[in-house]
Short mmCIF file of C-alpha atoms in Angstrom, two decimals:
data_model
loop_
_atom_site.label_atom_id
_atom_site.label_comp_id
_atom_site.label_asym_id
_atom_site.label_seq_id
_atom_site.Cartn_x
_atom_site.Cartn_y
_atom_site.Cartn_z
CA MET A 28 -16.95 197.79 -190.81
CA GLN A 29 -20.01 196.36 -192.27
CA LEU A 30 -21.93 196.40 -188.70
CA LYS A 31 -20.47 199.79 -187.26
CA ASP A 32 -22.56 201.07 -184.25
CA LYS A 33 -24.87 197.91 -184.60
CA ILE A 34 -25.70 195.89 -181.28
CA ALA A 35 -25.71 192.42 -181.94
CA VAL A 36 -27.00 189.63 -179.13
CA ILE A 37 -25.42 186.12 -179.52
CA SER A 38 -26.68 183.15 -177.41
CA GLY A 39 -24.06 180.39 -176.66
CA ALA A 40 -20.91 182.88 -177.60
CA GLY A 41 -18.38 180.99 -175.27
CA SER A 42 -17.05 178.56 -177.72
CA GLY A 43 -17.54 176.85 -181.71
CA ILE A 44 -19.82 178.88 -184.05
CA GLY A 45 -21.20 181.54 -181.26
CA LYS A 46 -17.61 182.65 -180.61
CA ALA A 47 -16.19 182.78 -184.02
CA THR A 48 -19.34 185.01 -184.95
CA ALA A 49 -19.05 187.20 -181.96
CA LEU A 50 -15.41 188.00 -182.79
CA LEU A 51 -16.03 188.36 -186.17
CA LEU A 52 -19.10 190.67 -185.76
CA ALA A 53 -16.89 192.72 -183.26
CA GLN A 54 -14.18 193.13 -185.84
CA GLU A 55 -17.09 194.54 -188.16
CA GLY A 56 -17.87 197.34 -185.56
CA ALA A 57 -20.82 195.44 -184.02
CA LYS A 58 -21.19 195.96 -180.04
CA ILE A 59 -21.77 192.16 -178.73
CA ALA A 60 -23.71 191.14 -176.07
CA THR A 61 -23.72 187.30 -175.03
CA ILE A 62 -26.51 185.31 -173.36
CA ASP A 63 -25.04 182.04 -171.85
CA HIS A 64 -26.61 179.86 -168.80
CA THR A 65 -22.61 179.56 -167.78
CA PRO A 66 -20.78 182.96 -168.06
CA ASP A 67 -17.32 181.75 -167.79
CA GLU A 68 -16.64 181.04 -171.42
CA SER A 69 -18.86 183.70 -173.00
CA GLN A 70 -16.47 186.08 -170.43
CA LYS A 71 -13.60 185.00 -171.93
CA THR A 72 -15.25 185.82 -175.59
CA VAL A 73 -15.84 189.30 -174.35
CA ASP A 74 -12.57 190.02 -172.78
CA GLN A 75 -10.96 189.00 -176.20
CA ILE A 76 -13.24 191.33 -177.98
CA HIS A 77 -12.40 194.04 -175.57
CA THR A 78 -8.33 193.22 -175.95
CA GLU A 79 -9.17 193.45 -179.96
CA GLY A 80 -10.66 197.22 -179.10
CA GLY A 81 -14.57 196.17 -179.35
CA GLU A 82 -17.02 196.47 -176.70
CA GLY A 83 -18.91 193.41 -175.32
CA LEU A 84 -21.38 192.53 -172.61
CA VAL A 85 -22.10 189.18 -170.74
CA THR A 86 -25.56 188.40 -169.75
CA ILE A 87 -26.47 185.23 -167.79
CA ALA A 88 -29.81 182.95 -168.71
CA ASP A 89 -30.88 179.64 -169.25
CA ILE A 90 -32.58 180.11 -172.81
CA SER A 91 -35.32 177.86 -171.86
CA GLN A 92 -36.38 179.94 -168.82
CA PRO A 93 -38.90 182.78 -170.26
CA GLU A 94 -38.12 184.96 -167.14
CA GLN A 95 -34.24 184.48 -167.44
CA VAL A 96 -34.38 185.38 -171.29
CA GLU A 97 -36.68 188.59 -171.03
CA GLN A 98 -34.55 189.78 -168.05
CA ALA A 99 -31.28 189.31 -170.46
CA PHE A 100 -32.69 191.39 -173.19
CA GLU A 101 -33.97 194.07 -170.73
CA LYS A 102 -30.41 194.54 -169.25
CA ILE A 103 -28.90 194.50 -173.06
CA SER A 104 -31.45 197.38 -173.97
CA GLU A 105 -30.64 199.33 -170.79
CA TYR A 106 -26.89 198.91 -171.70
CA TRP A 107 -26.92 200.15 -175.44
CA GLY A 108 -30.60 201.62 -175.89
CA LYS A 109 -31.13 199.35 -178.84
CA ILE A 110 -30.83 195.75 -180.57
CA ASP A 111 -30.24 195.22 -184.10
CA ILE A 112 -29.00 191.67 -184.76
CA VAL A 113 -29.99 188.31 -182.76
CA PHE A 114 -28.05 185.05 -183.53
CA ALA A 115 -30.00 182.27 -181.72
CA ASN A 116 -27.18 180.25 -181.75
CA ALA A 117 -27.18 178.46 -178.30
CA GLY A 118 -28.42 174.45 -178.59
CA ILE A 119 -27.48 170.86 -177.65
CA ASN A 120 -27.26 167.52 -179.34
CA GLY A 121 -28.97 165.94 -176.77
CA VAL A 122 -29.27 161.94 -176.31
CA TRP A 123 -29.15 160.25 -179.92
CA ALA A 124 -30.64 156.90 -179.20
CA PRO A 125 -33.47 154.36 -181.08
CA LEU A 126 -36.85 155.88 -180.62
CA GLU A 127 -37.74 153.06 -178.35
CA ASP A 128 -35.09 153.98 -175.78
CA LEU A 129 -35.39 157.84 -176.06
CA THR A 130 -36.96 159.05 -172.71
CA PRO A 131 -39.94 161.64 -172.73
CA GLU A 132 -37.54 163.69 -170.40
CA GLU A 133 -34.62 163.22 -173.02
CA TRP A 134 -36.81 164.53 -175.60
CA ASP A 135 -38.56 167.39 -173.75
CA LYS A 136 -34.84 168.73 -172.82
CA THR A 137 -33.80 168.58 -176.52
CA LEU A 138 -36.81 170.31 -177.66
CA SER A 139 -37.06 172.61 -174.74
CA THR A 140 -33.31 173.77 -175.45
CA ASN A 141 -33.05 174.08 -179.09
CA LEU A 142 -36.74 175.09 -180.26
CA LYS A 143 -38.30 176.65 -177.02
CA GLY A 144 -34.87 178.30 -176.41
CA THR A 145 -35.25 179.90 -180.03
CA PHE A 146 -38.56 180.92 -179.73
CA LEU A 147 -37.92 182.60 -176.32
CA THR A 148 -34.86 184.14 -178.03
CA VAL A 149 -36.82 185.73 -180.39
CA LYS A 150 -39.73 186.43 -178.73
CA TYR A 151 -38.01 188.58 -176.22
CA ALA A 152 -35.86 190.39 -178.69
CA LEU A 153 -38.66 191.63 -180.64
CA PRO A 154 -39.83 194.51 -178.58
CA TYR A 155 -36.39 195.89 -179.37
CA LEU A 156 -35.89 195.05 -183.02
CA LYS A 157 -39.27 196.43 -183.81
CA GLN A 158 -38.06 200.07 -182.77
CA GLN A 159 -35.79 200.22 -185.96
CA GLY A 160 -35.81 196.91 -187.84
CA GLY A 161 -32.97 194.41 -187.97
CA SER A 162 -32.05 190.62 -188.30
CA ILE A 163 -32.46 187.49 -186.81
CA ILE A 164 -30.39 184.53 -187.68
CA ILE A 165 -31.19 181.32 -186.32
CA ASN A 166 -28.99 178.23 -186.10
CA SER A 167 -30.47 175.27 -187.24
CA SER A 168 -28.42 172.07 -188.99
CA VAL A 169 -28.51 169.85 -191.79
CA ASN A 170 -30.05 167.26 -189.44
CA GLY A 171 -33.84 167.43 -189.85
CA THR A 172 -33.51 170.03 -193.06
CA ARG A 173 -31.72 168.27 -195.75
CA MET A 174 -29.98 165.22 -193.97
CA PHE A 175 -32.21 162.16 -192.20
CA SER A 176 -29.46 159.50 -192.21
CA ASN A 177 -28.15 159.90 -188.86
CA THR A 178 -30.14 157.42 -187.17
CA GLY A 179 -31.04 157.89 -183.53
CA ALA A 180 -31.06 161.78 -183.73
CA THR A 181 -34.84 162.15 -183.94
CA ALA A 182 -35.26 164.40 -180.93
CA TYR A 183 -32.38 166.75 -182.47
CA ALA A 184 -33.44 166.63 -185.89
CA CYS A 185 -37.20 167.46 -184.92
CA SER A 186 -36.22 170.62 -183.18
CA LYS A 187 -33.99 171.64 -186.00
CA ALA A 188 -36.56 171.15 -188.54
CA ALA A 189 -38.83 173.06 -186.33
CA GLN A 190 -36.73 175.92 -186.27
CA VAL A 191 -36.97 176.27 -190.10
CA ALA A 192 -40.82 176.41 -189.88
CA LEU A 193 -40.60 178.88 -187.15
CA ALA A 194 -38.03 181.14 -189.29
CA LYS A 195 -40.59 181.00 -192.16
CA MET A 196 -43.54 181.53 -190.52
CA ILE A 197 -42.05 184.91 -188.64
CA ALA A 198 -40.41 186.06 -191.66
CA VAL A 199 -43.71 186.96 -193.18
CA GLU A 200 -45.19 188.25 -189.63
CA LEU A 201 -42.22 190.52 -189.09
CA ALA A 202 -41.55 191.96 -192.83
CA GLN A 203 -43.77 194.92 -191.83
CA TYR A 204 -41.07 196.03 -189.12
CA LYS A 205 -38.20 195.53 -191.51
CA ILE A 206 -36.99 192.71 -189.53
CA ARG A 207 -35.37 189.73 -191.41
CA VAL A 208 -35.38 186.37 -190.40
CA ASN A 209 -32.98 183.44 -192.07
CA VAL A 210 -31.54 180.57 -191.01
CA ILE A 211 -28.19 178.73 -191.22
CA CYS A 212 -27.95 174.77 -191.64
CA PRO A 213 -24.32 173.66 -190.72
CA GLY A 214 -23.17 170.11 -191.40
CA ALA A 215 -19.79 168.78 -189.86
CA ILE A 216 -18.57 171.75 -188.13
CA ASP A 217 -15.05 171.72 -185.77
CA THR A 218 -16.92 172.44 -182.56
CA ASN A 219 -17.27 171.23 -179.05
CA ILE A 220 -21.20 170.58 -179.68
CA ASP A 221 -20.20 166.81 -179.73
CA ASP A 222 -19.95 167.42 -175.72
CA SER A 223 -23.43 167.82 -175.22
CA THR A 224 -24.39 164.36 -177.03
CA THR A 225 -25.18 161.08 -175.43
CA GLN A 226 -25.29 158.20 -177.76
CA GLU A 227 -27.10 155.00 -176.59
CA ASN A 228 -27.59 151.70 -178.26
CA LEU A 229 -27.18 153.44 -181.73
CA GLU A 230 -25.64 150.03 -183.42
CA GLU A 231 -29.10 148.39 -182.76
CA VAL A 232 -30.58 150.76 -185.64
CA LYS A 233 -27.97 152.20 -187.29
CA ILE A 234 -28.21 152.02 -191.28
CA PRO A 235 -24.72 151.44 -192.84
CA VAL A 236 -23.67 154.02 -195.17
CA GLU A 237 -19.91 154.04 -196.19
CA PHE A 238 -18.21 157.09 -198.08
CA PRO A 239 -14.64 155.94 -198.55
CA GLU A 240 -13.55 159.34 -200.24
CA GLY A 241 -15.11 161.32 -197.38
CA GLN A 242 -18.53 162.58 -196.58
CA ILE A 243 -17.98 166.27 -197.52
CA PRO A 244 -17.65 166.59 -201.16
CA LEU A 245 -15.83 169.93 -201.20
CA THR A 246 -13.11 168.88 -198.42
CA GLY A 247 -13.46 165.10 -198.14
CA LYS A 248 -13.03 164.29 -194.77
CA GLU A 249 -12.21 167.59 -193.44
CA SER A 250 -14.95 169.68 -191.12
CA ALA A 251 -15.58 173.43 -191.70
CA LYS A 252 -14.33 175.85 -189.34
CA ALA A 253 -16.49 177.62 -187.21
CA ALA A 254 -15.00 181.06 -188.78
CA GLN A 255 -16.40 179.73 -192.15
CA VAL A 256 -19.88 179.60 -190.60
CA ALA A 257 -19.19 182.98 -188.74
CA GLN A 258 -18.78 184.63 -192.31
CA VAL A 259 -22.32 183.47 -193.45
CA VAL A 260 -23.91 184.76 -190.19
CA LEU A 261 -21.99 188.10 -190.68
CA PHE A 262 -23.70 188.15 -194.53
CA LEU A 263 -26.96 187.64 -193.03
CA ALA A 264 -26.64 190.20 -190.37
CA SER A 265 -25.40 192.77 -192.82
CA ASP A 266 -26.85 195.07 -195.48
CA ALA A 267 -25.83 192.68 -198.08
CA SER A 268 -28.33 190.30 -197.41
CA SER A 269 -31.07 193.47 -197.14
CA HIS A 270 -33.58 191.64 -199.65
CA VAL A 271 -33.24 188.15 -198.20
CA THR A 272 -35.72 186.87 -195.64
CA GLY A 273 -37.27 183.46 -194.74
CA THR A 274 -34.31 181.58 -196.24
CA GLU A 275 -32.18 178.77 -195.22
CA LEU A 276 -28.65 178.53 -196.13
CA TRP A 277 -26.70 175.18 -195.83
CA VAL A 278 -23.05 175.50 -194.79
CA ASP A 279 -22.00 171.72 -195.31
CA GLY A 280 -19.76 171.83 -198.19
CA GLY A 281 -22.51 169.54 -199.85
CA GLN A 282 -22.32 166.97 -197.09
CA SER A 283 -26.10 166.97 -196.95
CA LEU A 284 -26.54 166.15 -200.51
CA LEU A 285 -24.25 163.07 -200.41
CA GLN A 286 -25.70 161.91 -197.28
CA GLY A 287 -29.47 162.92 -197.22
#
């Protein structure tokens, strides 16, 4: 039980990487609080945690709205008295389109959810993490960090690159409080995040790249499972990574090295 009696907050825990991480951290002894703008799916995650003998709590917030995020952390702290781990996971792919077709509103929505949402999640967790130290893990991407061949994903890639810069800046700032800050950068993962993707006129700007044997060196054409990413989050949340901060870890089977 690597996380026995730890309190872990996970945004976007209703599906994919967030759900897999919530279940794994609960199995390792953590009590799980979720932050989601729609509670139905995250409630199913917490119900499963309860069924397996763990403890969980659902809070509702749009991560781009400061007051809602602050209130979610207040509720979690009042319920359990502390917070040890924060996984800033929630995000969207948004609109992928040529720059000329990308509207300012579409740009703002992606940056507001992915970057501002991460900032707010970390910001309002700090008063509680500073009491005893802890671990912050941010879910970024291969896009914008080591891979730039997904033409049209400009807003998304910029939001993900900025998340890494945010992590590195605050890793130094928060080290005095024994708070570690790290980033995971998943590649192709078998999740439903594509449901939040709108692709527009990409054929006009797409640069053809073909990998006949598959785009993921370790597996060929097979995407990773969310549970594999959850294992990396567990490492960064646990004492096994006690001397690791300000670091990004790519979880992509070598995909970004091939497609970069």
